[in-house]
């Protein structure tokens, strides 16, 4: 479906309607439309406002700990025997993942709107933790919606959120994972729309969320581009990032989109394999539809019902994907591929043992694909992999798979 | 004239308000949907609103969410909703029927395919919760082609300029959502509803029906005093679910819903215009 004949204008999306080509938009109930319009107006003003940008940069530097390092995984690269593998260390951010880049930004928007309460959906719990963290710092009331299944497999993050003063609300409907947490957050937002700011954790949801979350995450790619030029003297040959909703991936990719020599790979969760239905790879195996406020690739059945997904990593266990990725897929600019559960788990162990870095299971999907890709490349070439988060939260899951009970 | 416009005109002449029950296709069982539709009409329904089962009913409260889950477990889908309308029309060619649902099943079927199938089945209108006027052009073209009404929501948060825009796209009637929240929530503030209905009337001459939060004869009466129609959903669905849960059979469940509707009809009719 590479329909665009002329070169796509990567800087011109979304348009005023929030569309990335045919994707995106604002598919929500009428009750929320005014709140979205208000957010869009405010964001468009603040994004040009120097004092807002200064406030954001200050938070990113002094609270989040940016810039995050670009680290060359020498021993691992040598073992793989191909390209140099450079890791963008988002795992070293405060709270341990890239999610905080976005929550810091959206919390500043909430502050400017005078909202006293923030809500969030979370899968792995990283976005919930990042939201609870910023809420604690700003003295905001915070409630986090989390599928019951994820509450179970991410118990550590649930307790972290509670320690931070947030209330975690287990969601018992549907598949009891991230998609249902998002449904419930939307229901809460409709009910308390006047006093509540909904901090969406990925580049999905209705316009303007996919745009503003992308903008807040682009700090990853801007830094990585400068760091790579500085460190290797040239641009990387390839970028690799995992794709759940797609925020860490778009944050890395976006500042490189005009660099034609840079290949890009978004890695979806292959679960038990894309031929099994037990996966979370809508770009690889889905079709376009409408969910959670936007048009995008979805995993759906013949009746247009959204399918249950499976991934060993809670943060990738989502049947949709940010609309900009759908557009980037159709334009052919980004390659979307999969890594299965077992490949991700192997990469988790490899990086831990070979580099002393324990990656999140989400990020492990990117590592698994990067390993295959690097092996086909030469030592003069380099790959930047987004190490989107650290793996502490996943130790329980990994231990269980290895048959260990605490 | 569409069946919906005709029905509102007839009711206005009689000085009565429209009672619009909502049920989910396939809940509690697929085979009771059509008999239930006829029973609702026999007990006071003027227009029928059928919920199309969806995996992610984002605007529904717990009662209707569970109805969607039961309907999906029974295998019900948009196709079954259209089949129910077709079967209903074999015996009732006058009561207007609208489908209420979410964008994706209709998107997946395709706008044109849906419109043709809907017209053929004898459907009168579509209400898609997550298609605001900003996103409506594709489906609206097709609905207009086959002469179906497109029902839009107006919320307490909708400013006047948006009401104007919605009124320009809407036909049949306007559905005012009585509260900020999901279906089945909270309780109704009749004065507030009256103010908002008056606001809508400044921008549209279409009838205004009110839904979300009407659960009994008295709340229905207070809404009927200010609007042209009253939508009741969660209360009927809960009546059926509670009856089944208590161990009674499916006929008793249907009787419970129909009995409640008859009471609500009395509430609505206690108001004459
Ligand atoms: C560490 C980490 N990486 C990636 C993701 C996936 O989200 P996204 O695709 O938006 O980056 C998550 C989500 O929870 C995460 O915690």
XYZ file of C-alpha atoms and ligand atoms in Angstrom:
695
model
C 0.000 0.000 0.000
C 2.814 2.443 -0.783
C 0.350 4.827 -2.363
C 2.144 8.166 -2.008
C 4.072 8.681 -5.212
C 5.749 11.897 -4.198
C 7.957 12.052 -1.139
C 5.800 12.415 1.957
C 6.177 15.604 3.959
C 7.043 14.212 7.381
C 6.939 17.623 9.042
C 3.405 18.419 7.835
C 1.490 15.811 9.816
C -0.879 15.831 11.493
C -3.020 18.313 9.588
C -5.447 20.664 11.337
C -7.976 17.810 11.698
C -5.359 15.679 13.412
C -4.923 13.366 10.425
C -1.810 11.548 9.315
C -2.922 10.747 5.787
C -6.131 8.780 6.328
C -5.201 7.911 9.935
C -5.714 9.722 13.233
C -8.610 12.109 13.746
C -10.921 12.658 16.692
C -13.306 9.737 17.080
C -14.718 10.403 20.536
C -18.073 10.999 22.161
C -19.401 14.539 21.964
C -18.866 15.154 25.693
C -15.083 15.179 25.165
C -14.881 17.296 22.033
C -14.672 20.636 23.822
C -11.971 19.383 26.167
C -9.921 18.207 23.170
C -10.385 21.539 21.403
C -9.279 23.375 24.528
C -6.205 21.174 24.905
C -5.281 21.653 21.264
C -5.574 25.436 21.458
C -3.496 25.580 24.622
C -0.846 23.234 23.270
C -0.516 25.091 19.976
C 0.066 28.291 21.917
C 2.483 26.852 24.504
C 4.560 24.972 21.960
C 5.630 28.345 20.526
C 6.078 29.857 23.977
C 9.739 30.169 24.992
C 9.094 30.218 28.710
C 7.065 26.983 28.469
C 9.866 25.319 26.500
C 12.412 26.554 29.048
C 10.312 25.155 31.898
C 10.091 21.808 30.080
C 13.809 21.669 29.291
C 14.609 22.496 32.892
C 12.428 19.607 34.128
C 13.954 17.227 31.604
C 17.479 18.183 32.679
C 17.121 18.419 36.442
C 14.265 16.058 37.250
C 14.391 13.404 34.528
C 18.190 13.509 34.213
C 18.522 14.217 30.502
C 20.312 13.897 28.217
C 20.346 10.121 28.491
C 23.624 8.566 27.332
C 24.198 6.876 23.998
C 26.157 3.791 25.023
C 28.074 1.498 22.698
C 27.428 -2.124 23.616
C 30.940 -3.231 22.577
C 31.003 -6.716 23.983
C 27.551 -7.545 22.649
C 28.336 -6.030 19.225
C 31.479 -8.118 19.026
C 29.593 -11.252 19.998
C 26.968 -10.601 17.314
C 29.748 -9.894 14.819
C 28.261 -7.153 12.643
C 27.301 -3.519 13.056
C 28.205 -1.427 16.099
C 25.169 -1.422 18.411
C 24.524 1.834 20.238
C 21.937 1.891 23.014
C 19.916 5.008 23.738
C 19.673 4.682 27.496
C 16.115 5.765 28.293
C 16.278 3.181 31.081
C 18.462 5.640 33.005
C 15.755 8.303 33.156
C 14.110 9.008 36.478
C 11.459 6.266 36.987
C 13.270 3.993 34.557
C 11.700 4.467 31.124
C 11.044 6.928 28.309
C 7.467 7.430 29.531
C 8.496 10.242 31.886
C 9.521 12.527 28.970
C 5.858 12.709 28.074
C 4.333 12.839 31.554
C 6.541 15.781 32.504
C 5.294 17.613 29.408
C 1.624 16.791 29.862
C 1.751 17.594 33.574
C 3.013 21.069 32.640
C -0.005 21.404 30.331
C -2.286 20.284 33.186
C -0.697 22.905 35.424
C -1.281 25.616 32.828
C -4.927 24.540 32.567
C -5.328 24.686 36.339
C -6.412 21.037 36.609
C -6.173 19.527 40.096
C -6.565 15.899 39.105
C -4.755 13.709 36.596
C -5.676 10.248 35.362
C -3.727 7.762 33.273
C -4.027 4.304 31.748
C -1.115 1.960 32.106
C -0.054 -1.443 30.849
C 3.396 -2.261 32.158
C 2.915 0.318 34.868
C 5.782 2.511 33.633
C 3.468 5.241 32.399
C 1.405 4.944 35.569
C 4.524 5.261 37.704
C 5.737 8.242 35.675
C 2.328 9.908 36.055
C 2.128 9.174 39.790
C 5.635 10.582 40.142
C 4.897 13.883 38.478
C 1.576 14.116 40.322
C 3.404 13.733 43.634
C 5.832 16.458 42.659
C 3.082 18.871 41.590
C 0.670 17.943 44.381
C -2.039 16.665 42.000
C -4.611 14.014 42.784
C -3.808 10.948 40.647
C -5.750 7.855 39.650
C -4.312 5.192 37.381
C -6.413 2.640 35.477
C -4.761 -0.720 34.972
C -6.124 -4.001 33.640
C -6.512 -6.645 36.311
C -4.198 -8.980 34.394
C -1.478 -6.309 34.352
C -1.996 -5.513 38.050
C -1.049 -9.129 38.636
C 2.001 -9.306 36.385
C 3.350 -5.839 37.266
C 2.834 -5.987 41.031
C 6.024 -4.060 41.752
C 4.894 -1.044 39.749
C 1.453 -1.174 41.372
C 3.078 -0.806 44.767
C 5.372 1.954 43.478
C 2.325 3.941 42.362
C 0.690 3.480 45.747
C 3.830 4.656 47.529
C 3.742 7.749 45.337
C 0.228 8.525 46.558
C -1.699 7.443 43.471
C -4.757 5.255 43.523
C -4.548 2.245 41.199
C -7.933 1.139 39.875
C -7.956 -2.445 38.564
C -10.059 -2.779 35.406
C -12.057 -5.990 35.201
C -13.761 -5.573 31.828
C -12.862 -7.093 28.444
C -9.388 -8.579 28.206
C -8.294 -6.876 31.456
C -5.213 -5.355 29.847
C -4.096 -2.008 28.425
C -6.960 -1.516 25.949
C -9.533 -1.939 28.694
C -7.587 0.371 31.000
C -7.815 2.990 28.261
C -11.589 2.443 27.898
C -12.007 2.952 31.631
C -9.803 6.061 31.678
C -11.957 7.512 28.869
C -15.099 6.752 30.895
C -13.633 8.517 33.901
C -12.588 11.480 31.776
C -16.100 11.836 30.332
C -17.472 11.904 33.881
C -14.976 14.332 35.466
C -13.913 16.244 32.367
C -14.014 19.703 33.979
C -11.480 19.060 36.725
C -9.426 16.265 35.153
C -6.452 16.154 32.794
C -6.060 12.803 31.052
C -2.348 12.043 30.618
C -2.296 9.519 27.767
C 0.842 7.401 27.810
C 1.476 6.789 24.151
C 1.027 8.327 20.696
C -2.551 7.040 20.435
C -5.928 8.445 21.456
C -7.756 11.317 19.753
C -6.031 14.376 18.298
C -4.099 16.271 19.686
C -2.622 13.438 21.810
C -0.695 11.567 19.074
C 0.909 14.877 18.106
C 1.777 16.211 21.520
C 3.049 12.893 22.912
C 5.259 12.592 19.824
C 6.574 16.108 20.300
C 7.412 15.404 23.947
C 9.162 12.131 23.043
C 11.179 13.598 20.158
C 13.833 14.625 22.673
C 15.022 10.996 22.378
C 15.753 11.231 18.657
C 17.138 14.776 18.767
C 19.669 13.751 21.405
C 20.486 10.445 19.724
C 21.115 12.142 16.388
C 23.546 14.668 17.883
C 25.199 12.038 20.093
C 25.698 9.624 17.214
C 27.205 12.303 14.972
C 29.476 13.326 17.806
C 30.488 9.782 18.761
C 30.807 8.000 15.403
C 31.214 11.033 13.145
C 28.193 10.063 11.064
C 24.538 9.230 11.191
C 23.530 5.713 12.216
C 22.633 3.310 9.413
C 19.589 2.006 11.208
C 17.270 2.724 14.116
C 15.389 0.053 16.041
C 12.643 0.554 18.620
C 9.805 -1.528 20.016
C 6.235 -0.512 19.196
C 3.380 -0.841 21.647
C 1.385 2.320 21.115
C 4.556 3.611 19.525
C 5.760 6.524 21.654
C 9.372 5.492 22.211
C 9.658 4.524 18.554
C 8.239 7.756 17.164
C 10.393 9.724 19.621
C 13.513 8.101 18.222
C 12.454 7.982 14.550
C 10.863 11.357 14.003
C 13.994 13.563 14.092
C 15.617 11.220 11.520
C 12.725 10.919 9.052
C 14.309 13.296 6.537
C 17.656 11.457 6.746
C 17.164 9.098 3.829
C 20.249 6.993 4.578
C 18.843 5.971 7.953
C 16.741 2.789 7.854
C 14.106 2.381 10.545
C 12.611 -0.697 12.154
C 9.620 -0.664 14.493
C 9.392 -3.979 16.325
C 5.954 -5.222 17.301
C 5.196 -7.958 19.803
C 4.979 -11.282 17.974
C 3.774 -13.094 21.113
C 3.532 -16.794 20.293
C 3.900 -15.930 16.583
C 1.862 -13.784 14.172
C 0.319 -16.876 12.596
C -1.266 -17.845 15.941
C -3.564 -14.865 16.792
C -1.653 -14.817 20.097
C 0.273 -11.642 19.410
C 0.049 -7.843 19.491
C 1.237 -6.869 16.024
C -1.476 -4.768 14.299
C 0.885 -3.189 11.758
C 2.209 -6.590 10.726
C -1.015 -8.579 10.819
C -3.926 -6.136 11.280
C -6.180 -3.913 9.185
C -7.250 -0.251 9.540
C -10.174 0.625 11.794
C -11.244 3.017 14.539
C -10.431 2.586 18.226
C -9.729 4.896 21.159
C -10.314 8.086 19.251
C -8.318 7.500 16.080
C -8.188 5.599 12.822
C -5.262 3.219 12.707
C -4.212 -0.392 12.126
C -5.981 -2.706 14.562
C -6.255 -6.337 15.420
C -9.902 -7.041 14.714
C -12.127 -9.909 13.669
C -14.510 -10.256 10.706
C -17.220 -8.309 12.582
C -14.939 -5.394 13.483
C -14.625 -6.490 17.107
C -11.272 -5.742 18.673
C -9.339 -8.927 19.370
C -7.619 -9.975 22.546
C -3.866 -9.708 22.272
C -0.976 -11.529 23.812
C 2.533 -10.462 24.631
C 4.888 -11.454 27.404
C 5.407 -7.731 27.884
C 2.432 -5.821 29.289
C 3.538 -2.554 27.665
C 3.219 -3.998 24.148
C -0.014 -5.904 24.800
C -2.277 -3.548 22.843
C -4.399 -4.212 19.717
C -3.877 -0.770 18.173
C -0.971 1.524 17.427
C -0.428 5.258 17.117
C -1.877 6.620 13.840
C 1.410 8.162 12.691
C 2.945 4.678 12.572
C 0.078 3.510 10.349
C 0.874 6.362 8.010
C 4.630 5.698 8.139
C 3.961 2.060 7.317
C 1.868 2.954 4.260
C 4.464 5.479 3.049
C 7.112 2.768 3.342
C 9.467 5.011 5.321
C 9.556 2.726 8.363
C 9.747 -1.068 8.327
C 7.537 -2.815 10.843
C 8.707 -6.233 11.972
C 8.075 -8.568 14.902
C 9.965 -10.282 17.673
C 8.258 -13.155 19.483
C 8.058 -13.728 23.240
C 10.890 -16.237 23.287
C 13.200 -14.047 21.197
C 12.567 -11.095 23.518
C 13.247 -13.229 26.575
C 16.529 -14.434 25.065
C 17.556 -10.837 24.376
C 16.645 -9.897 27.947
C 19.074 -12.489 29.283
C 21.759 -11.713 26.722
C 21.960 -8.002 27.422
C 21.873 -8.620 31.154
C 24.737 -11.127 31.027
C 26.880 -9.527 28.344
C 26.553 -5.817 29.125
C 25.294 -5.741 32.720
C 22.171 -3.896 31.618
C 18.790 -5.394 32.442
C 16.296 -4.205 29.801
C 12.519 -3.994 30.071
C 10.740 -6.835 28.256
C 9.276 -4.205 25.893
C 12.749 -2.958 24.961
C 13.940 -6.568 24.705
C 11.806 -6.904 21.559
C 13.853 -4.131 19.945
C 17.087 -5.761 21.119
C 16.059 -9.127 19.698
C 15.476 -7.647 16.258
C 18.597 -5.469 16.442
C 20.679 -8.559 17.072
C 19.408 -10.190 13.863
C 19.830 -6.976 11.893
C 23.331 -6.229 13.191
C 24.504 -9.668 12.152
C 23.703 -8.796 8.516
C 25.685 -5.535 8.659
C 29.374 -4.581 8.821
C 31.474 -3.121 11.671
C 31.684 0.190 9.790
C 27.939 0.511 10.214
C 25.999 1.383 13.330
C 22.526 0.807 14.750
C 20.860 2.914 17.421
C 18.487 0.837 19.549
C 16.051 2.543 21.862
C 16.535 0.949 25.251
C 13.175 2.334 26.308
C 13.193 1.086 29.889
C 14.860 -0.956 32.574
C 13.848 -4.477 33.472
C 13.404 -4.404 37.237
C 9.623 -4.453 36.874
C 9.849 -7.650 34.796
C 12.025 -9.738 37.102
C 8.931 -11.455 38.477
C 7.694 -12.409 35.010
C 11.102 -13.680 33.939
C 11.554 -15.646 37.164
C 8.167 -17.260 36.747
C 8.990 -18.317 33.184
C 12.241 -19.765 34.488
C 10.233 -21.674 37.117
C 11.469 -19.690 40.110
C 9.146 -18.751 43.000
C 10.137 -16.065 45.489
C -41.065 11.814 5.321
C -38.884 9.437 7.340
C -40.523 7.076 9.818
C -38.848 8.981 12.651
C -40.058 12.408 11.515
C -43.523 10.969 10.953
C -43.610 9.430 14.401
C -42.600 12.657 16.146
C -45.168 14.586 14.099
C -47.916 12.158 15.025
C -46.973 12.289 18.723
C -46.915 16.082 18.657
C -50.439 16.098 17.248
C -51.528 13.786 20.051
C -49.717 15.927 22.615
C -47.542 12.999 23.691
C -43.831 12.437 24.128
C -41.755 9.686 22.539
C -40.613 6.792 24.687
C -37.460 5.201 23.293
C -36.205 2.001 24.959
C -32.639 0.825 24.340
C -31.636 -2.826 24.356
C -28.480 -4.538 23.130
C -28.907 -6.972 20.250
C -28.184 -10.471 21.526
C -28.714 -9.655 25.199
C -29.696 -11.650 27.124
C -30.059 -14.083 24.164
C -29.986 -13.552 20.431
C -33.325 -15.324 19.912
C -35.210 -13.009 22.302
C -34.178 -9.754 20.612
C -37.006 -9.644 18.054
C -39.764 -10.875 20.421
C -38.516 -8.314 22.953
C -38.719 -5.552 20.331
C -42.366 -6.409 19.635
C -43.145 -6.640 23.366
C -41.594 -3.221 23.984
C -43.753 -1.731 21.229
C -46.861 -3.390 22.690
C -46.047 -1.818 26.064
C -45.458 1.772 25.116
C -42.326 2.130 22.958
C -42.635 4.712 20.169
C -39.173 4.236 18.700
C -36.711 1.371 19.279
C -33.015 1.861 19.825
C -30.864 -1.220 19.339
C -27.340 -1.288 20.738
C -24.830 -2.910 18.375
C -22.528 -5.166 20.419
C -18.945 -3.892 20.546
C -15.847 -5.148 22.300
C -14.916 -1.687 23.588
C -18.079 0.240 24.489
C -16.279 3.311 25.788
C -19.314 5.430 26.653
C -21.203 2.762 28.548
C -21.502 2.313 32.282
C -21.157 -1.108 33.939
C -24.736 -2.295 33.252
C -24.595 -1.810 29.483
C -20.941 -2.912 29.301
C -22.038 -6.273 30.694
C -24.881 -6.413 28.172
C -22.331 -5.950 25.374
C -20.147 -8.688 26.863
C -23.102 -11.092 27.077
C -24.162 -10.244 23.529
C -20.647 -10.864 22.208
C -20.483 -14.138 24.088
C -23.720 -15.045 22.280
C -21.957 -14.292 19.001
C -24.019 -11.183 18.217
C -22.651 -8.541 15.844
C -23.683 -5.759 13.478
C -24.947 -8.369 11.000
C -27.279 -9.752 13.659
C -28.515 -6.247 14.444
C -29.479 -5.758 10.802
C -31.041 -9.223 10.694
C -33.117 -8.377 13.793
C -34.417 -5.230 12.105
C -35.308 -7.182 8.966
C -37.185 -9.805 10.973
C -38.945 -7.148 13.090
C -40.165 -5.426 9.920
C -42.011 -8.578 8.824
C -44.612 -7.796 11.500
C -44.153 -4.096 12.217
C -43.740 -1.657 9.365
C -44.424 1.527 11.337
C -42.271 1.680 14.469
C -38.987 3.481 13.748
C -35.804 1.571 14.641
C -32.356 3.059 15.068
C -29.016 1.420 15.711
C -26.685 2.895 18.314
C -23.117 1.779 18.384
C -19.459 2.504 17.845
C -17.595 3.364 14.685
C -15.484 0.290 14.107
C -18.057 -2.386 13.198
C -19.620 -0.028 10.616
C -16.184 1.034 9.342
C -15.188 -2.594 9.012
C -18.328 -3.476 7.058
C -17.814 -0.414 4.857
C -20.057 2.666 4.705
C -21.737 1.808 1.414
C -22.260 -1.865 2.236
C -23.724 -0.913 5.598
C -26.036 1.718 4.127
C -27.409 -0.666 1.502
C -27.904 -3.468 4.011
C -29.527 -1.108 6.520
C -31.953 0.315 3.978
C -32.825 -3.161 2.747
C -33.485 -4.336 6.320
C -35.811 -1.420 7.034
C -33.611 0.476 9.468
C -34.391 4.164 9.993
C -31.335 5.736 11.564
C -27.823 5.340 12.915
C -26.249 6.871 16.001
C -22.494 6.351 16.216
C -21.235 7.422 19.623
C -17.647 8.044 18.546
C -18.314 9.808 15.254
C -18.636 13.537 15.958
C -19.423 15.951 13.085
C -15.672 16.317 12.440
C -15.487 12.693 11.270
C -18.926 12.174 9.785
C -18.618 13.060 6.117
C -17.859 9.533 4.872
C -20.751 7.764 6.544
C -23.191 10.669 6.177
C -22.931 10.655 2.405
C -23.935 7.018 2.367
C -26.744 7.390 4.917
C -28.209 10.245 2.888
C -27.933 8.236 -0.302
C -30.269 5.589 1.108
C -32.458 7.992 3.088
C -31.412 7.037 6.623
C -31.400 9.590 9.438
C -28.181 10.343 11.265
C -28.667 10.936 14.968
C -26.081 13.022 16.835
C -25.356 13.467 20.495
C -25.253 16.862 22.160
C -23.611 16.939 25.596
C -23.737 19.362 28.523
C -20.221 20.397 27.445
C -21.216 21.213 23.858
C -20.887 24.963 23.221
C -23.453 26.781 21.073
C -21.202 26.946 18.030
C -20.900 23.164 18.031
C -24.658 22.705 18.483
C -25.037 24.789 15.348
C -22.636 22.522 13.489
C -24.253 19.342 14.795
C -27.701 20.652 13.841
C -26.482 21.167 10.288
C -25.470 17.484 9.985
C -28.272 15.893 12.038
C -31.631 14.553 10.950
C -34.452 12.621 12.663
C -33.934 13.972 16.158
C -31.150 15.259 18.396
C -30.086 13.100 21.313
C -29.214 15.163 24.356
C -26.925 13.361 26.826
C -28.312 14.486 30.175
C -25.074 14.302 32.128
C -21.306 14.255 31.932
C -20.609 10.578 32.219
C -21.401 7.129 30.960
C -24.762 5.448 30.471
C -26.627 4.548 33.619
C -24.721 7.062 35.735
C -25.787 9.482 38.398
C -29.106 11.162 38.722
C -30.825 13.683 36.637
C -30.971 17.437 37.211
C -34.238 18.354 35.498
C -33.625 22.119 35.539
C -30.227 21.676 33.988
C -31.706 19.422 31.294
C -34.388 22.029 30.593
C -31.763 24.739 30.105
C -29.723 22.656 27.698
C -32.760 21.504 25.704
C -33.768 25.153 25.334
C -30.251 25.919 24.126
C -30.519 23.168 21.479
C -33.896 24.467 20.313
C -32.316 27.822 19.493
C -30.238 26.090 16.824
C -32.451 23.291 15.566
C -36.087 22.613 14.858
C -35.528 18.851 15.143
C -37.172 17.020 18.052
C -34.915 16.585 21.084
C -34.784 13.290 22.977
C -32.961 12.977 26.289
C -31.064 9.946 27.534
C -28.437 8.742 30.090
C -29.808 8.659 33.649
C -33.545 8.010 33.240
C -34.410 5.010 35.349
C -38.070 5.164 36.392
C -41.450 6.776 35.885
C -40.639 9.909 37.864
C -37.309 10.700 36.179
C -38.996 9.981 32.833
C -41.819 12.371 33.701
C -39.439 15.175 34.602
C -37.611 14.796 31.287
C -40.821 14.430 29.278
C -41.839 17.807 30.661
C -39.046 19.564 28.778
C -38.110 17.299 25.841
C -39.799 15.549 22.927
C -38.550 12.100 23.798
C -37.175 9.995 26.637
C -34.532 7.271 26.163
C -34.263 4.536 28.762
C -31.611 1.803 28.594
C -29.663 0.709 31.669
C -32.795 0.348 33.826
C -34.388 -2.092 31.360
C -31.198 -4.072 30.908
C -30.645 -4.259 34.633
C -34.214 -5.468 35.144
C -33.576 -8.362 32.762
C -30.139 -9.200 34.159
C -31.335 -9.133 37.777
C -34.295 -11.356 36.961
C -32.097 -13.930 35.243
C -29.592 -13.789 38.052
C -32.317 -14.571 40.590
C -32.819 -17.854 38.752
C -35.987 -16.963 36.845
C -36.424 -17.867 33.174
C -35.980 -15.760 30.073
C -39.710 -15.012 29.742
C -39.722 -13.567 33.276
C -36.715 -11.431 32.380
C -38.491 -10.071 29.317
C -41.629 -9.475 31.411
C -39.598 -7.518 33.962
C -38.209 -5.181 31.288
C -41.553 -4.773 29.586
C -43.310 -4.164 32.924
C -40.820 -1.439 33.791
C -41.309 0.142 30.381
C -45.083 0.223 30.918
C -44.546 2.065 34.226
C -42.228 4.523 32.549
C -44.854 5.016 29.823
C -47.288 6.147 32.523
C -44.682 8.575 33.821
C -44.154 9.994 30.363
C -47.897 10.262 29.721
C -48.463 12.055 33.030
C -46.993 15.009 31.179
C -49.158 16.432 28.441
C -48.122 19.255 26.242
C 9.844 0.388 28.800
C 8.724 0.482 27.847
N 8.990 0.473 26.529
C 8.006 0.546 25.616
C 6.683 0.608 25.981
C 5.657 0.628 24.899
O 5.060 1.866 24.708
P 5.397 2.746 23.445
O 5.227 1.896 22.253
O 4.404 3.851 23.524
O 6.773 3.237 23.572
C 6.355 0.632 27.338
C 4.947 0.722 27.760
O 4.542 0.510 28.850
C 7.401 0.569 28.286
O 7.144 0.576 29.599
